[in-house]
Short mmCIF file of C-alpha atoms in Angstrom, two decimals:
data_model
loop_
_atom_site.label_atom_id
_atom_site.label_comp_id
_atom_site.label_asym_id
_atom_site.label_seq_id
_atom_site.Cartn_x
_atom_site.Cartn_y
_atom_site.Cartn_z
CA MET N 1 2.19 -112.85 -171.98
CA ASN N 2 -1.25 -110.92 -172.33
CA THR N 3 -1.04 -106.96 -171.45
CA GLU N 4 -4.40 -106.22 -171.29
CA LEU N 5 -5.68 -104.96 -168.05
CA ARG N 6 -9.12 -106.82 -166.88
CA LEU N 7 -11.36 -105.84 -164.09
CA TYR N 8 -13.15 -107.59 -161.78
CA ARG N 9 -16.17 -107.07 -159.86
CA HIS N 10 -17.21 -110.66 -159.30
CA LEU N 11 -15.29 -113.54 -158.12
CA PRO N 12 -14.89 -116.30 -159.96
CA ARG N 13 -13.89 -114.45 -162.48
CA HIS N 14 -15.99 -115.00 -166.07
CA ASP N 15 -13.71 -115.51 -168.53
CA SER N 16 -10.60 -117.11 -167.02
CA THR N 17 -9.24 -119.97 -165.29
CA ALA N 18 -5.66 -118.46 -165.39
CA PRO N 19 -3.35 -119.24 -162.44
CA SER N 20 -2.64 -115.52 -160.50
CA ALA N 21 0.39 -113.72 -158.54
CA VAL N 22 -1.68 -111.89 -156.02
CA THR N 23 -1.56 -109.10 -153.89
CA ILE N 24 -4.31 -107.56 -151.51
CA GLY N 25 -5.09 -104.36 -150.28
CA ASN N 26 -6.27 -100.64 -150.36
CA PHE N 27 -3.63 -99.31 -152.46
CA ASP N 28 -4.96 -95.88 -152.18
CA GLY N 29 -2.09 -93.44 -153.78
CA VAL N 30 -0.42 -96.26 -155.25
CA HIS N 31 2.71 -95.03 -153.12
CA ARG N 32 6.17 -96.01 -153.31
CA GLY N 33 5.45 -98.74 -150.57
CA HIS N 34 2.82 -100.13 -152.92
CA GLN N 35 5.23 -99.98 -155.59
CA ALA N 36 7.45 -101.95 -154.04
CA ILE N 37 4.50 -104.58 -153.43
CA LEU N 38 3.54 -104.38 -157.31
CA ALA N 39 7.22 -104.74 -157.92
CA GLN N 40 7.54 -108.07 -156.16
CA VAL N 41 4.26 -109.36 -158.18
CA ARG N 42 5.10 -108.75 -161.19
CA GLU N 43 8.76 -110.26 -161.07
CA GLN N 44 7.05 -113.28 -159.41
CA ALA N 45 4.32 -113.59 -161.94
CA ASP N 46 6.72 -113.08 -164.54
CA ALA N 47 9.10 -116.09 -163.08
CA LEU N 48 6.48 -118.44 -163.02
CA GLY N 49 3.86 -117.33 -165.31
CA LEU N 50 1.16 -116.78 -163.51
CA VAL N 51 -0.84 -113.18 -164.20
CA PRO N 52 -0.12 -110.05 -161.87
CA THR N 53 -2.99 -109.23 -159.79
CA VAL N 54 -4.16 -106.97 -157.11
CA MET N 55 -7.84 -107.39 -155.00
CA THR N 56 -8.67 -103.97 -153.72
CA PHE N 57 -11.75 -103.27 -151.57
CA ALA N 58 -14.91 -100.36 -152.22
CA PRO N 59 -15.52 -98.83 -149.94
CA HIS N 60 -12.50 -99.03 -147.85
CA PRO N 61 -13.38 -101.68 -145.41
CA ARG N 62 -12.45 -98.58 -142.72
CA ALA N 63 -15.15 -96.51 -143.91
CA PHE N 64 -17.55 -99.41 -143.87
CA PHE N 65 -17.26 -99.42 -140.27
CA ALA N 66 -17.08 -95.80 -139.68
CA HIS N 67 -20.87 -95.83 -141.22
CA LYS N 68 -22.43 -98.86 -139.75
CA GLY N 69 -21.02 -97.25 -136.51
CA GLN N 70 -22.60 -94.26 -137.52
CA ARG N 71 -19.40 -92.26 -136.99
CA PRO N 72 -18.85 -90.90 -140.34
CA GLU N 73 -15.66 -88.62 -138.73
CA LEU N 74 -13.92 -91.76 -138.93
CA VAL N 75 -14.31 -92.21 -142.74
CA PRO N 76 -10.33 -92.00 -144.00
CA THR N 77 -10.42 -89.46 -146.54
CA GLN N 78 -9.19 -90.95 -150.27
CA ILE N 79 -6.35 -90.26 -152.25
CA SER N 80 -7.13 -91.26 -155.59
CA SER N 81 -10.20 -91.84 -157.19
CA LEU N 82 -11.24 -95.47 -158.47
CA ARG N 83 -10.51 -94.57 -161.78
CA ASP N 84 -6.76 -93.22 -160.93
CA LYS N 85 -5.96 -95.98 -158.45
CA ALA N 86 -6.95 -98.79 -161.87
CA ALA N 87 -4.30 -96.95 -163.83
CA ARG N 88 -1.46 -96.57 -161.55
CA LEU N 89 -2.11 -100.30 -160.81
CA ALA N 90 -1.83 -100.87 -164.78
CA GLU N 91 1.08 -98.38 -164.99
CA HIS N 92 2.87 -100.86 -162.32
CA GLY N 93 2.28 -103.94 -164.39
CA MET N 94 -0.57 -105.38 -162.96
CA ARG N 95 -2.83 -107.48 -165.12
CA GLN N 96 -6.21 -107.76 -163.31
CA ILE N 97 -7.83 -106.19 -160.69
CA VAL N 98 -10.81 -107.36 -158.68
CA ILE N 99 -12.35 -104.17 -156.99
CA GLN N 100 -14.36 -106.65 -154.06
CA ARG N 101 -17.48 -105.00 -152.61
CA PHE N 102 -16.88 -104.62 -148.98
CA ASP N 103 -19.80 -105.09 -147.66
CA GLN N 104 -21.78 -107.09 -144.49
CA HIS N 105 -21.39 -110.13 -146.48
CA LEU N 106 -17.49 -110.05 -146.44
CA ALA N 107 -17.14 -108.43 -143.30
CA ASP N 108 -18.96 -111.89 -141.82
CA MET N 109 -17.59 -114.17 -144.10
CA ASP N 110 -15.11 -116.87 -141.96
CA ALA N 111 -11.15 -116.79 -142.70
CA GLY N 112 -11.46 -120.09 -144.48
CA ASP N 113 -14.32 -119.32 -146.68
CA PHE N 114 -12.25 -115.88 -147.61
CA ILE N 115 -9.45 -117.76 -148.91
CA ARG N 116 -11.74 -120.59 -150.48
CA ARG N 117 -13.74 -118.76 -152.23
CA LEU N 118 -11.82 -115.42 -153.26
CA LEU N 119 -7.82 -116.81 -153.58
CA VAL N 120 -8.55 -120.14 -154.50
CA ARG N 121 -11.63 -120.77 -156.83
CA GLY N 122 -12.03 -117.17 -157.09
CA LEU N 123 -8.65 -116.39 -158.93
CA ASN N 124 -6.73 -119.59 -158.77
CA THR N 125 -4.29 -118.41 -156.57
CA ARG N 126 -0.38 -120.06 -156.95
CA TRP N 127 1.81 -116.84 -155.07
CA LEU N 128 0.56 -114.43 -152.71
CA LEU N 129 2.17 -111.48 -151.25
CA VAL N 130 0.75 -109.64 -147.96
CA GLY N 131 1.65 -107.44 -145.67
CA GLU N 132 3.38 -109.22 -142.00
CA ASP N 133 -0.05 -108.02 -140.29
CA PHE N 134 -2.32 -108.51 -142.79
CA ARG N 135 -5.60 -110.02 -141.40
CA TYR N 136 -8.90 -110.66 -143.19
CA GLY N 137 -12.49 -112.83 -142.76
CA HIS N 138 -14.85 -112.68 -139.60
CA LYS N 139 -13.49 -110.02 -137.26
CA ARG N 140 -10.29 -110.34 -138.51
CA SER N 141 -9.69 -113.67 -137.49
CA GLY N 142 -7.44 -114.90 -140.49
CA ASP N 143 -3.75 -114.71 -140.43
CA ILE N 144 -0.52 -115.32 -141.85
CA ASP N 145 -0.33 -119.37 -140.53
CA LEU N 146 -4.37 -120.12 -142.12
CA LEU N 147 -2.98 -118.46 -145.35
CA ARG N 148 0.44 -120.70 -145.05
CA ARG N 149 -1.88 -123.99 -143.96
CA MET N 150 -4.45 -123.63 -146.63
CA GLY N 151 -1.60 -123.01 -148.94
CA ARG N 152 0.03 -126.15 -148.54
CA GLU N 153 -3.65 -127.38 -148.64
CA HIS N 154 -4.45 -125.85 -152.38
CA GLY N 155 -1.16 -124.90 -153.60
CA TYR N 156 -0.22 -121.68 -153.31
CA GLN N 157 2.91 -119.83 -152.08
CA VAL N 158 2.59 -117.37 -149.41
CA GLN N 159 5.43 -114.33 -149.06
CA THR N 160 5.27 -111.06 -146.46
CA LEU N 161 6.65 -108.11 -147.00
CA ALA N 162 7.85 -106.01 -144.31
CA ASP N 163 6.91 -102.12 -143.96
CA VAL N 164 8.47 -100.14 -146.85
CA ALA N 165 10.40 -96.76 -145.41
CA ASP N 166 12.14 -93.89 -147.27
CA ASP N 167 15.39 -92.85 -147.47
CA GLN N 168 15.33 -91.31 -143.44
CA GLY N 169 13.70 -94.29 -142.33
CA GLN N 170 10.65 -92.95 -141.99
CA ARG N 171 7.12 -95.71 -143.06
CA ILE N 172 5.96 -95.09 -146.53
CA SER N 173 1.98 -95.52 -145.96
CA SER N 174 -1.74 -93.90 -147.29
CA SER N 175 -1.94 -92.47 -143.70
CA ALA N 176 1.47 -90.50 -144.46
CA LEU N 177 0.49 -89.43 -147.26
CA ARG N 178 -3.02 -88.09 -146.42
CA THR N 179 -1.35 -86.42 -143.70
CA VAL N 180 1.12 -83.90 -145.89
CA LEU N 181 -1.76 -83.89 -148.33
CA ALA N 182 -4.27 -82.16 -145.82
CA VAL N 183 -1.81 -79.87 -145.15
CA GLY N 184 -0.87 -78.82 -148.97
CA ASN N 185 2.76 -80.67 -148.93
CA LEU N 186 2.93 -81.42 -151.72
CA ALA N 187 7.11 -81.75 -151.67
CA ARG N 188 6.49 -84.37 -149.40
CA SER N 189 4.01 -86.12 -150.91
CA SER N 190 5.92 -86.12 -154.15
CA GLU N 191 8.77 -88.13 -151.96
CA LEU N 192 5.79 -90.75 -150.76
CA LEU N 193 4.14 -91.00 -154.25
CA GLY N 194 7.23 -90.77 -156.63
CA ALA N 195 5.73 -88.23 -158.59
CA PRO N 196 3.61 -85.29 -158.14
CA TYR N 197 0.28 -85.94 -156.76
CA CYS N 198 -2.67 -85.64 -159.12
CA ILE N 199 -6.61 -86.25 -160.05
CA GLY N 200 -7.59 -87.64 -163.05
CA GLY N 201 -11.00 -88.14 -164.87
CA HIS N 202 -13.34 -86.69 -167.55
CA VAL N 203 -14.11 -82.94 -167.77
CA ILE N 204 -17.59 -82.41 -166.95
CA HIS N 205 -19.68 -79.54 -167.49
CA GLY N 206 -19.86 -76.56 -164.52
CA ARG N 207 -22.12 -73.58 -164.37
CA LYS N 208 -19.95 -71.84 -166.61
CA LEU N 209 -19.65 -68.83 -164.22
CA GLY N 210 -15.58 -68.93 -165.02
CA ARG N 211 -15.93 -68.36 -168.20
CA ASP N 212 -18.38 -64.71 -167.59
CA LEU N 213 -15.43 -63.64 -165.15
CA GLY N 214 -12.41 -64.33 -168.18
CA PHE N 215 -11.38 -66.98 -166.29
CA PRO N 216 -12.94 -70.60 -168.09
CA THR N 217 -12.19 -73.32 -166.23
CA LEU N 218 -12.36 -77.74 -166.93
CA ASN N 219 -14.19 -78.93 -163.68
CA LEU N 220 -13.40 -82.75 -162.50
CA ARG N 221 -15.09 -84.39 -159.89
CA VAL N 222 -12.83 -85.44 -156.93
CA PRO N 223 -12.58 -88.28 -154.40
CA ASP N 224 -14.67 -87.85 -151.62
CA PRO N 225 -13.91 -86.99 -149.13
CA CYS N 226 -10.69 -85.83 -150.65
CA ALA N 227 -7.85 -86.10 -148.80
CA ALA N 228 -6.26 -83.38 -150.34
CA ARG N 229 -6.32 -79.85 -148.32
CA SER N 230 -9.12 -77.46 -150.16
CA GLY N 231 -7.59 -74.10 -151.21
CA ILE N 232 -6.00 -72.31 -154.66
CA TYR N 233 -2.90 -74.49 -156.78
CA VAL N 234 -0.54 -74.03 -159.52
CA VAL N 235 -0.67 -77.38 -161.48
CA ARG N 236 0.02 -79.17 -164.58
CA VAL N 237 -2.54 -80.50 -166.73
CA HIS N 238 -1.90 -83.56 -169.18
CA GLY N 239 -3.99 -85.42 -171.94
CA LEU N 240 -4.66 -81.51 -173.87
CA ASP N 241 -2.00 -81.49 -176.08
CA ALA N 242 1.13 -83.42 -176.73
CA GLN N 243 2.66 -80.94 -173.57
CA PRO N 244 1.58 -80.59 -170.31
CA LEU N 245 -0.53 -77.08 -170.03
CA PRO N 246 0.24 -74.82 -167.23
CA GLY N 247 -3.04 -73.80 -164.89
CA VAL N 248 -4.25 -72.86 -161.75
CA ALA N 249 -6.52 -74.95 -159.93
CA SER N 250 -9.52 -74.07 -157.03
CA LEU N 251 -10.35 -77.12 -155.23
CA GLY N 252 -13.18 -76.92 -152.98
CA VAL N 253 -16.74 -76.04 -152.71
CA ARG N 254 -16.92 -72.62 -154.08
CA PRO N 255 -18.77 -70.66 -151.11
CA THR N 256 -18.57 -67.22 -152.89
CA VAL N 257 -21.05 -68.90 -155.41
CA THR N 258 -23.01 -71.52 -154.42
CA ARG N 259 -23.98 -73.46 -151.00
CA ASP N 260 -24.21 -76.95 -152.04
CA GLY N 261 -21.07 -77.97 -150.67
CA ALA N 262 -20.15 -80.14 -153.54
CA LEU N 263 -16.50 -80.65 -154.00
CA LEU N 264 -15.12 -79.68 -157.42
CA LEU N 265 -11.57 -79.34 -158.40
CA GLU N 266 -11.85 -76.02 -161.28
CA THR N 267 -8.78 -75.70 -163.32
CA HIS N 268 -8.10 -72.70 -165.43
CA ILE N 269 -5.25 -73.61 -168.12
CA LEU N 270 -3.21 -69.70 -168.45
CA ASP N 271 -2.90 -68.08 -171.57
CA ARG N 272 -4.86 -70.39 -174.04
CA ARG N 273 -8.48 -71.32 -174.67
CA VAL N 274 -8.83 -75.46 -175.10
CA ASP N 275 -12.18 -77.45 -175.81
CA ALA N 276 -11.68 -79.84 -172.97
CA TYR N 277 -15.76 -81.32 -172.48
CA GLY N 278 -15.62 -84.88 -171.99
CA LYS N 279 -11.66 -85.43 -172.52
CA LEU N 280 -9.59 -87.62 -170.01
CA VAL N 281 -7.62 -85.29 -168.39
CA CYS N 282 -4.75 -85.57 -165.31
CA VAL N 283 -4.12 -82.29 -163.11
CA GLU N 284 -0.87 -82.41 -161.51
CA PHE N 285 -0.54 -80.51 -158.24
CA LEU N 286 3.05 -78.40 -157.87
CA GLU N 287 2.28 -75.63 -155.32
CA PHE N 288 -0.59 -74.65 -152.90
CA LEU N 289 -1.45 -70.95 -153.23
CA ARG N 290 -3.59 -70.57 -150.53
CA ASP N 291 -6.47 -71.57 -148.90
CA GLU N 292 -10.27 -71.50 -150.50
CA GLU N 293 -12.08 -68.16 -149.02
CA SER N 294 -15.40 -66.71 -149.40
CA PHE N 295 -15.61 -63.36 -151.21
CA PRO N 296 -18.10 -60.89 -150.81
CA ASP N 297 -18.99 -60.43 -154.36
CA LEU N 298 -18.03 -61.52 -158.04
CA THR N 299 -15.94 -58.44 -158.22
CA THR N 300 -13.54 -59.50 -155.39
CA LEU N 301 -13.03 -63.54 -156.46
CA THR N 302 -12.47 -62.12 -160.02
CA ALA N 303 -9.16 -60.03 -158.51
CA ALA N 304 -8.34 -62.95 -156.31
CA ILE N 305 -8.64 -65.38 -159.17
CA ARG N 306 -6.41 -62.91 -161.32
CA GLN N 307 -3.48 -62.51 -159.09
CA ASP N 308 -3.82 -66.25 -158.33
CA ALA N 309 -3.36 -66.71 -162.48
CA GLN N 310 -0.12 -64.64 -161.79
CA GLY N 311 0.91 -66.55 -158.82
CA ALA N 312 1.10 -69.36 -161.24
CA ARG N 313 2.91 -67.55 -164.19
CA ASP N 314 5.52 -66.58 -161.43
CA TYR N 315 5.98 -70.20 -160.73
CA PHE N 316 6.20 -71.50 -164.05
CA ALA N 317 8.83 -68.55 -164.58
CA SER N 318 10.84 -69.58 -162.56
CA HIS N 319 10.49 -73.51 -162.04
CA GLY N 320 9.83 -74.01 -165.81
CA LEU N 321 6.94 -76.54 -167.36
#
């Protein structure tokens, strides 16, 4: 089977009519509940000779309606960037990712048209997996029964999946993951994700203030609004060496040095100089150290950074890399 990942922002696909095994959802975080869904899609795609496919939405439908209603406080925080989401979906065997723009046109689309245009003509769907409460189309009028009726007409099979629970019987969901990230509970986020929480991206140029203070940083843009609690973290950085590198990171708006309010992830690699500009890295969050603070001057800020770096060294001395 072709293992190349293909991303589509418009349907029908411009380069394929291959039949697809499809699941639909936002997949923010690609947590263990999502992973169970993807495993089923991959298994059925292999069995039926189909292309394993995810249809997701940008922006999140709740974000679209929150902005439309001028209720920005209802915009859900983002666990992962689009790049990180696509990478995780590919890791779990997806070969087609449709990033469907959620706009007024899609919100107004008749439920039958949603099926005909996106699933039938768009992806040549032959097998579909959705949650038991999946809704689609204008005012969420489409349901599982309509999917099944039109499936019989257009030649695709519909499966539903109940919520996935953890070992304690608690539902694994993006909402639960957002809640624990918001308070810096990285042990629980790792349980829900099946791995430590991470933010990836290309290293960008910053203001070089960290270098001037003796603590050079590699800087990443982050999802906005970001689900993770602003503050200082012990981290591990992948992508700069054969082995991950230990570091300490600040996720926040840098209140001591700027007032522009732009959220940034600044990571200082411990006891090592690296040339990271432009490189694709993944910063893995291991432990929350403290909240972001505004300091009266750069001398006080530097002392705090020095203490944070020592806290990270102590962590790695105790836990290893």
